[in-house]
Amino acid sequence: MTNTHNSPSTRTRVVVIGGGYAGTMAANRLRARPDVDVTLVNPRPAFVERIRLHQHVAGTYRADIDYHDLLGDGVRLLVDEATRIDAANRRIQLASGTVLRYDYLIYAVGSTGAITAAVPGAAEFAYSICEFESAVQLQGRLAEVAPDAPVTVVGGGLTGIEAASELAGQGRPVTLVCGGMLGPSLHAAGRRSVAKALRKLGVDVREAAVVAEVRADALELRDGTVLPSAVTVWTAGFGVPDLAAASGLATDAVGRLLTDETLTSIDNPWIMAAGDAVAPSGQPLRMSCQAALPLGAQAANTVLARIAGTSPAPLDQSFAAQCISVGRNAATVQLSRRDDTPIKAFVGGRLGTVVKEAICKYTVKWIRGEATKPGSYRWMKGGRAAQIAPGHVERGAAV
């Protein structure tokens, strides 16, 4: 396909949908070209540090940051919600009724917490912690109950561990209900470290416990056990907005946009994607800011390459660790191979807290750095690229 943006008098319109880690990084990086007009569409006026929402709920940290502190000069923030993408005509319908036109689109809508409707009472009585608005609701509910009222956290993954430990650190009696094992993404050694820290906080960990029903004041397990619960926090489940699927774009079974290894939509060369809602070659990366920031930068690089008429580089990034806070005084940093496979080594205890806090601070620092100097952000490579067969590169995306 012929590049139509080589003329110096032509400005290129790029719209980024979603202002999370991936979308904000992408918007800032696109400013590397002065002839690009960047619009960031996000439903709220503030950036949310999702990796700190458990702290926001507990009142130990404020997880929202004004976009004026993160976005580079020239990035237009449009507080609105995309309801449909007209890919054939390169237009986006917004909830306000506005129609945005674009030359290129970066799809970075992120993920959502999915409270299952299959468990009676879950949707009615459980609280999510995966988005800012739901976290605020949970914070309000916790303020209504006595400090010694029992709290149950459902989900033994990293979000559940962090939520349970943060609330237990306030002196609340907390039960953590794991559908399977605790911390299934961790190595056995890292899992033991997390379990030890949870025990110190007094968290009652129930492994292989399946929820049968959620009530206003209790939780019933499939084996008939009834757990008193003044507040139930639901962290099990993963979902993505249905914008791509509803717009007729190719997605995986969960709804993530399918792309090739340049993060270009497999059925539309003007759309790139990054973050939790993308499945490159049908193989999504683990939900994390560790994946989102490089994905955002690489999606922006692909757009910039298309504008310049050069061949975009295939996806190349790697992982280093999983970082889990276990209260304010302990953390487990589970080290991994570059392909994200956990290894026996980990950093725990107070040292783990120092490492985890430094990494959390750097996620925002890297976004701000990209706003100041577009193109400056660097990331670890050699993990994802080594796992992908050569035939996957540039699949159906030549422009």
Short mmCIF file of C-alpha atoms in Angstrom, two decimals:
data_model
loop_
_atom_site.label_atom_id
_atom_site.label_comp_id
_atom_site.label_asym_id
_atom_site.label_seq_id
_atom_site.Cartn_x
_atom_site.Cartn_y
_atom_site.Cartn_z
CA MET A 1 0.00 0.00 0.00
CA THR A 2 1.36 3.41 -0.91
CA ASN A 3 2.29 5.80 1.89
CA THR A 4 0.22 9.00 1.61
CA HIS A 5 1.95 11.07 4.28
CA ASN A 6 5.34 12.00 2.82
CA SER A 7 4.51 15.57 1.87
CA PRO A 8 5.96 18.09 4.37
CA SER A 9 2.71 20.09 4.16
CA THR A 10 0.59 17.10 5.24
CA ARG A 11 -0.11 16.59 8.91
CA THR A 12 -0.92 13.09 10.10
CA ARG A 13 -3.75 12.55 12.55
CA VAL A 14 -3.15 9.80 15.09
CA VAL A 15 -5.77 8.92 17.69
CA VAL A 16 -4.91 6.83 20.74
CA ILE A 17 -7.89 5.19 22.44
CA GLY A 18 -7.12 4.54 26.10
CA GLY A 19 -4.95 6.52 28.50
CA GLY A 20 -3.40 3.76 30.59
CA TYR A 21 0.27 2.79 30.69
CA ALA A 22 0.39 1.71 27.03
CA GLY A 23 -1.74 4.50 25.59
CA THR A 24 -0.04 7.33 27.47
CA MET A 25 3.41 6.04 26.54
CA ALA A 26 2.34 5.75 22.88
CA ALA A 27 0.86 9.26 22.79
CA ASN A 28 4.05 10.79 24.17
CA ARG A 29 6.31 8.81 21.82
CA LEU A 30 4.36 9.87 18.72
CA ARG A 31 5.57 13.42 19.30
CA ALA A 32 8.94 12.36 17.87
CA ARG A 33 7.56 13.71 14.58
CA PRO A 34 6.51 17.39 14.65
CA ASP A 35 4.05 16.84 11.78
CA VAL A 36 1.85 14.42 13.77
CA ASP A 37 -1.30 15.58 15.55
CA VAL A 38 -1.93 13.30 18.55
CA THR A 39 -5.30 12.94 20.27
CA LEU A 40 -5.64 10.78 23.37
CA VAL A 41 -9.22 9.63 24.08
CA ASN A 42 -9.90 8.52 27.65
CA PRO A 43 -13.13 8.32 29.67
CA ARG A 44 -11.63 10.01 32.74
CA PRO A 45 -9.49 13.17 33.09
CA ALA A 46 -6.79 11.51 35.17
CA PHE A 47 -4.24 8.77 34.63
CA VAL A 48 -4.71 5.80 36.96
CA GLU A 49 -1.80 3.88 38.44
CA ARG A 50 -3.59 0.54 38.37
CA ILE A 51 -0.69 -1.19 40.09
CA ARG A 52 -1.46 0.96 43.14
CA LEU A 53 -5.24 0.61 43.33
CA HIS A 54 -4.96 -1.72 46.33
CA GLN A 55 -3.18 1.12 48.12
CA HIS A 56 -5.82 3.62 47.02
CA VAL A 57 -8.53 1.42 48.50
CA ALA A 58 -6.64 1.20 51.79
CA GLY A 59 -6.02 4.94 51.85
CA THR A 60 -2.23 4.61 51.79
CA TYR A 61 -1.73 6.14 48.33
CA ARG A 62 -3.67 8.22 45.82
CA ALA A 63 -3.59 6.37 42.52
CA ASP A 64 -4.82 9.08 40.11
CA ILE A 65 -2.49 11.58 38.43
CA ASP A 66 -3.55 14.61 36.39
CA TYR A 67 -2.68 14.10 32.73
CA HIS A 68 -1.09 17.55 32.64
CA ASP A 69 1.71 16.02 34.70
CA LEU A 70 2.25 13.14 32.25
CA LEU A 71 1.44 14.18 28.68
CA GLY A 72 3.87 16.04 26.47
CA ASP A 73 3.10 19.40 24.91
CA GLY A 74 0.87 19.05 21.89
CA VAL A 75 -0.96 15.90 22.95
CA ARG A 76 -4.68 16.70 22.91
CA LEU A 77 -6.61 15.00 25.70
CA LEU A 78 -10.25 14.31 24.87
CA VAL A 79 -12.24 13.10 27.88
CA ASP A 80 -14.78 10.88 26.17
CA GLU A 81 -15.43 7.24 25.39
CA ALA A 82 -15.12 5.51 22.04
CA THR A 83 -18.26 3.52 21.25
CA ARG A 84 -17.51 2.32 17.70
CA ILE A 85 -14.61 2.26 15.27
CA ASP A 86 -15.53 2.66 11.60
CA ALA A 87 -12.34 1.09 10.31
CA ALA A 88 -13.29 1.28 6.63
CA ASN A 89 -13.69 5.06 6.77
CA ARG A 90 -11.17 5.68 9.55
CA ARG A 91 -13.63 7.29 11.94
CA ILE A 92 -14.35 6.85 15.65
CA GLN A 93 -17.79 7.42 17.16
CA LEU A 94 -17.64 8.84 20.70
CA ALA A 95 -20.23 8.63 23.46
CA SER A 96 -20.70 12.41 23.31
CA GLY A 97 -21.77 12.17 19.66
CA THR A 98 -18.47 13.50 18.37
CA VAL A 99 -16.93 11.75 15.36
CA LEU A 100 -13.12 11.68 15.20
CA ARG A 101 -11.27 11.09 11.97
CA TYR A 102 -7.84 9.55 11.96
CA ASP A 103 -5.05 8.51 9.64
CA TYR A 104 -3.74 5.99 12.18
CA LEU A 105 -5.28 4.60 15.33
CA ILE A 106 -3.60 3.03 18.36
CA TYR A 107 -6.01 0.77 20.23
CA ALA A 108 -5.00 0.72 23.91
CA VAL A 109 -8.27 0.27 25.81
CA GLY A 110 -6.75 -1.91 28.53
CA SER A 111 -8.54 -4.56 30.56
CA THR A 112 -11.30 -4.81 33.11
CA GLY A 113 -12.06 -6.88 36.17
CA ALA A 114 -14.76 -9.39 35.36
CA ILE A 115 -17.12 -10.24 38.23
CA THR A 116 -18.72 -13.42 37.02
CA ALA A 117 -22.49 -13.67 36.73
CA ALA A 118 -22.17 -17.46 37.07
CA VAL A 119 -21.77 -17.21 40.84
CA PRO A 120 -25.06 -16.21 42.50
CA GLY A 121 -24.79 -12.87 44.29
CA ALA A 122 -21.31 -12.00 43.00
CA ALA A 123 -22.42 -9.21 40.68
CA GLU A 124 -24.76 -7.84 43.35
CA PHE A 125 -22.64 -7.99 46.50
CA ALA A 126 -18.96 -8.22 45.48
CA TYR A 127 -16.67 -5.27 44.78
CA SER A 128 -14.01 -5.06 42.08
CA ILE A 129 -10.63 -3.41 42.54
CA CYS A 130 -9.45 -3.42 38.93
CA GLU A 131 -10.65 0.04 37.86
CA PHE A 132 -10.52 3.43 39.55
CA GLU A 133 -14.27 3.89 39.88
CA SER A 134 -14.82 0.45 41.38
CA ALA A 135 -11.86 0.97 43.71
CA VAL A 136 -13.43 4.21 44.95
CA GLN A 137 -16.71 2.36 45.58
CA LEU A 138 -14.85 -0.31 47.53
CA GLN A 139 -13.02 2.34 49.54
CA GLY A 140 -16.36 3.90 50.44
CA ARG A 141 -17.83 0.54 51.47
CA LEU A 142 -14.86 -0.25 53.71
CA ALA A 143 -15.33 3.11 55.43
CA GLU A 144 -18.89 2.09 56.30
CA VAL A 145 -18.01 -1.09 58.17
CA ALA A 146 -16.21 -1.51 61.47
CA PRO A 147 -12.41 -1.95 61.35
CA ASP A 148 -12.80 -5.46 62.76
CA ALA A 149 -15.52 -6.51 60.27
CA PRO A 150 -14.48 -9.60 58.26
CA VAL A 151 -13.31 -9.01 54.69
CA THR A 152 -13.02 -11.73 52.04
CA VAL A 153 -10.89 -11.42 48.93
CA VAL A 154 -11.70 -13.83 46.10
CA GLY A 155 -8.85 -14.68 43.74
CA GLY A 156 -5.38 -15.98 44.56
CA GLY A 157 -3.53 -14.14 41.79
CA LEU A 158 -1.29 -11.13 42.25
CA THR A 159 -4.14 -8.62 42.53
CA GLY A 160 -5.86 -10.71 45.18
CA ILE A 161 -2.65 -11.14 47.16
CA GLU A 162 -1.94 -7.42 47.15
CA ALA A 163 -5.50 -6.47 48.08
CA ALA A 164 -5.70 -9.01 50.90
CA SER A 165 -2.34 -8.05 52.37
CA GLU A 166 -2.97 -4.30 52.13
CA LEU A 167 -6.26 -4.59 54.01
CA ALA A 168 -4.81 -7.02 56.56
CA GLY A 169 -2.02 -4.54 57.15
CA GLN A 170 -4.67 -2.15 58.46
CA GLY A 171 -5.62 -4.69 61.09
CA ARG A 172 -8.69 -5.99 59.27
CA PRO A 173 -9.47 -9.72 59.51
CA VAL A 174 -9.03 -10.96 55.93
CA THR A 175 -9.68 -14.30 54.26
CA LEU A 176 -8.14 -14.94 50.84
CA VAL A 177 -10.12 -17.48 48.82
CA CYS A 178 -8.09 -19.06 46.02
CA GLY A 179 -9.93 -21.08 43.41
CA GLY A 180 -6.74 -23.12 42.99
CA MET A 181 -3.29 -22.54 44.42
CA LEU A 182 -1.98 -19.29 45.81
CA GLY A 183 0.00 -17.24 43.26
CA PRO A 184 -0.17 -19.70 40.35
CA SER A 185 2.14 -17.55 38.19
CA LEU A 186 4.94 -17.77 40.77
CA HIS A 187 7.72 -20.30 41.27
CA ALA A 188 7.21 -22.53 44.32
CA ALA A 189 9.96 -20.61 46.15
CA GLY A 190 8.33 -17.25 45.48
CA ARG A 191 4.96 -18.69 46.46
CA ARG A 192 6.36 -19.76 49.83
CA SER A 193 7.70 -16.25 50.36
CA VAL A 194 4.28 -14.73 49.70
CA ALA A 195 2.52 -17.29 51.91
CA LYS A 196 4.91 -16.57 54.78
CA ALA A 197 4.28 -12.82 54.54
CA LEU A 198 0.50 -13.37 54.42
CA ARG A 199 0.68 -15.53 57.54
CA LYS A 200 2.54 -12.75 59.39
CA LEU A 201 -0.30 -10.40 58.51
CA GLY A 202 -2.87 -12.87 59.76
CA VAL A 203 -4.47 -13.54 56.37
CA ASP A 204 -6.46 -16.79 56.31
CA VAL A 205 -5.52 -18.34 52.95
CA ARG A 206 -7.99 -20.90 51.58
CA GLU A 207 -6.46 -22.75 48.62
CA ALA A 208 -8.56 -24.94 46.31
CA ALA A 209 -11.68 -23.21 47.64
CA VAL A 210 -14.42 -22.48 45.12
CA VAL A 211 -17.10 -19.85 45.76
CA ALA A 212 -20.67 -21.11 45.38
CA GLU A 213 -22.56 -17.98 46.44
CA VAL A 214 -21.93 -14.42 47.59
CA ARG A 215 -24.32 -12.86 50.10
CA ALA A 216 -24.50 -9.40 51.62
CA ASP A 217 -22.82 -10.58 54.82
CA ALA A 218 -21.26 -13.93 53.96
CA LEU A 219 -19.68 -16.14 51.34
CA GLU A 220 -20.54 -19.80 50.82
CA LEU A 221 -17.98 -22.18 49.38
CA ARG A 222 -18.79 -25.17 47.22
CA ASP A 223 -17.99 -27.57 50.09
CA GLY A 224 -20.69 -25.90 52.19
CA THR A 225 -18.40 -23.75 54.33
CA VAL A 226 -19.88 -20.35 55.13
CA LEU A 227 -17.44 -17.48 55.67
CA PRO A 228 -18.73 -14.29 57.34
CA SER A 229 -17.93 -11.38 55.04
CA ALA A 230 -19.01 -7.78 55.59
CA VAL A 231 -17.14 -6.84 52.40
CA THR A 232 -16.29 -9.21 49.55
CA VAL A 233 -13.59 -8.14 47.10
CA TRP A 234 -13.60 -9.95 43.73
CA THR A 235 -10.24 -10.12 41.93
CA ALA A 236 -10.75 -13.34 39.96
CA GLY A 237 -11.39 -13.02 36.24
CA PHE A 238 -10.14 -10.95 33.33
CA GLY A 239 -11.95 -9.12 30.56
CA VAL A 240 -11.39 -6.44 27.94
CA PRO A 241 -13.78 -3.83 26.53
CA ASP A 242 -15.79 -5.15 23.58
CA LEU A 243 -15.03 -2.12 21.37
CA ALA A 244 -12.92 -4.04 18.83
CA ALA A 245 -15.34 -6.96 18.50
CA ALA A 246 -18.37 -4.66 18.34
CA SER A 247 -16.64 -2.70 15.58
CA GLY A 248 -16.15 -5.82 13.46
CA LEU A 249 -12.39 -6.11 13.98
CA ALA A 250 -10.71 -9.50 14.38
CA THR A 251 -10.29 -10.49 18.02
CA ASP A 252 -9.40 -13.53 20.07
CA ALA A 253 -11.97 -15.38 22.18
CA VAL A 254 -11.60 -12.89 25.05
CA GLY A 255 -11.97 -9.85 22.80
CA ARG A 256 -8.35 -8.75 22.45
CA LEU A 257 -7.51 -7.23 19.07
CA LEU A 258 -5.57 -9.65 16.87
CA THR A 259 -2.41 -8.19 15.36
CA ASP A 260 0.73 -9.33 13.63
CA GLU A 261 4.15 -8.97 15.26
CA THR A 262 4.36 -5.26 14.37
CA LEU A 263 1.21 -4.74 16.49
CA THR A 264 -0.78 -3.95 13.33
CA SER A 265 -4.36 -5.23 13.13
CA ILE A 266 -4.51 -8.34 10.95
CA ASP A 267 -7.43 -6.93 8.96
CA ASN A 268 -6.76 -3.17 8.95
CA PRO A 269 -3.33 -1.63 8.26
CA TRP A 270 -4.27 1.74 9.82
CA ILE A 271 -4.89 0.31 13.27
CA MET A 272 -2.19 -0.68 15.76
CA ALA A 273 -2.72 -1.95 19.30
CA ALA A 274 -0.91 -2.10 22.62
CA GLY A 275 -1.46 -3.13 26.24
CA ASP A 276 -3.79 -5.70 27.76
CA ALA A 277 -6.26 -5.61 24.85
CA VAL A 278 -3.87 -6.84 22.15
CA ALA A 279 -3.01 -10.40 21.13
CA PRO A 280 0.04 -10.31 18.80
CA SER A 281 -0.07 -13.43 16.63
CA GLY A 282 -2.79 -14.65 19.00
CA GLN A 283 -0.28 -14.75 21.87
CA PRO A 284 -0.98 -11.98 24.40
CA LEU A 285 1.65 -10.93 26.91
CA ARG A 286 1.00 -11.08 30.64
CA MET A 287 -1.23 -8.28 31.94
CA SER A 288 1.25 -5.86 33.54
CA CYS A 289 2.74 -2.40 33.17
CA GLN A 290 6.00 -4.28 32.47
CA ALA A 291 4.40 -5.37 29.21
CA ALA A 292 2.24 -2.31 28.57
CA LEU A 293 4.95 0.37 28.48
CA PRO A 294 7.12 -1.37 25.83
CA LEU A 295 4.01 -2.33 23.84
CA GLY A 296 2.90 1.31 23.80
CA ALA A 297 6.32 2.45 22.63
CA GLN A 298 6.45 -0.23 19.93
CA ALA A 299 2.97 0.54 18.64
CA ALA A 300 3.98 4.20 18.32
CA ASN A 301 7.17 3.13 16.54
CA THR A 302 5.10 1.16 14.04
CA VAL A 303 2.92 4.19 13.32
CA LEU A 304 6.00 6.41 12.89
CA ALA A 305 7.54 3.85 10.52
CA ARG A 306 4.36 3.73 8.44
CA ILE A 307 4.32 7.52 8.17
CA ALA A 308 7.98 7.55 7.15
CA GLY A 309 7.40 4.81 4.57
CA THR A 310 9.84 2.42 6.24
CA SER A 311 9.35 -1.16 7.41
CA PRO A 312 8.23 -1.37 11.07
CA ALA A 313 10.17 -3.61 13.41
CA PRO A 314 8.57 -6.75 14.84
CA LEU A 315 7.71 -6.98 18.51
CA ASP A 316 10.76 -7.54 20.70
CA GLN A 317 10.61 -7.34 24.48
CA SER A 318 11.25 -9.43 27.53
CA PHE A 319 10.28 -9.75 31.17
CA ALA A 320 12.44 -9.62 34.26
CA ALA A 321 10.21 -10.27 37.26
CA GLN A 322 6.80 -10.23 38.90
CA CYS A 323 6.54 -7.74 41.76
CA ILE A 324 4.01 -8.37 44.53
CA SER A 325 3.59 -6.17 47.58
CA VAL A 326 2.48 -8.06 50.69
CA GLY A 327 1.47 -5.18 52.92
CA ARG A 328 3.53 -2.04 53.43
CA ASN A 329 6.55 -3.78 54.99
CA ALA A 330 7.13 -6.76 52.73
CA ALA A 331 7.12 -7.71 49.07
CA THR A 332 8.17 -10.59 46.86
CA VAL A 333 9.96 -9.84 43.62
CA GLN A 334 9.73 -13.09 41.67
CA LEU A 335 12.58 -13.19 39.15
CA SER A 336 12.00 -14.76 35.75
CA ARG A 337 13.58 -15.74 32.48
CA ARG A 338 13.17 -13.29 29.63
CA ASP A 339 10.21 -15.26 28.31
CA ASP A 340 8.43 -14.61 31.67
CA THR A 341 8.97 -18.11 33.04
CA PRO A 342 9.48 -17.80 36.82
CA ILE A 343 12.71 -19.14 38.31
CA LYS A 344 13.62 -20.17 41.86
CA ALA A 345 15.29 -16.86 42.69
CA PHE A 346 13.34 -14.05 44.31
CA VAL A 347 13.83 -10.98 46.49
CA GLY A 348 11.61 -10.93 49.57
CA GLY A 349 10.89 -9.09 52.79
CA ARG A 350 11.78 -5.43 53.32
CA LEU A 351 14.33 -5.47 50.49
CA GLY A 352 11.58 -6.68 48.20
CA THR A 353 9.50 -3.68 49.29
CA VAL A 354 12.31 -1.29 48.34
CA VAL A 355 12.66 -2.91 44.90
CA LYS A 356 8.90 -3.02 44.28
CA GLU A 357 8.43 0.63 45.27
CA ALA A 358 11.30 1.75 43.04
CA ILE A 359 9.79 -0.09 40.07
CA CYS A 360 6.34 1.43 40.71
CA LYS A 361 7.85 4.92 40.78
CA TYR A 362 9.81 4.31 37.59
CA THR A 363 6.71 3.39 35.59
CA VAL A 364 5.47 6.96 35.95
CA LYS A 365 8.98 8.38 35.61
CA TRP A 366 9.43 6.62 32.25
CA ILE A 367 6.16 8.06 30.93
CA ARG A 368 7.19 11.55 32.05
CA GLY A 369 10.61 11.05 30.48
CA GLU A 370 9.00 10.19 27.16
CA ALA A 371 6.91 13.36 27.40
CA THR A 372 10.07 15.42 27.84
CA LYS A 373 12.11 13.59 25.21
CA PRO A 374 10.08 11.46 22.77
CA GLY A 375 11.94 8.33 21.75
CA SER A 376 14.06 8.19 24.90
CA TYR A 377 12.33 5.23 26.56
CA ARG A 378 14.22 1.92 26.30
CA TRP A 379 13.18 -1.56 27.38
CA MET A 380 14.59 -5.06 27.77
CA LYS A 381 14.57 -7.14 24.59
CA GLY A 382 15.25 -10.69 23.51
CA GLY A 383 12.39 -12.47 25.26
CA ARG A 384 9.29 -12.32 23.09
CA ALA A 385 11.24 -12.23 19.81
CA ALA A 386 12.96 -15.51 20.60
CA GLN A 387 9.62 -17.25 21.10
CA ILE A 388 8.00 -16.27 17.79
CA ALA A 389 8.47 -18.26 14.63
CA PRO A 390 9.77 -16.19 11.68
CA GLY A 391 6.56 -16.83 9.74
CA HIS A 392 4.62 -14.71 12.21
CA VAL A 393 6.51 -11.52 11.46
CA GLU A 394 4.68 -8.95 9.30
CA ARG A 395 1.75 -11.36 8.81
CA GLY A 396 -0.77 -9.61 6.57
CA ALA A 397 0.44 -6.12 7.42
CA ALA A 398 2.58 -4.88 4.56
CA VAL A 399 1.69 -1.28 3.75
#
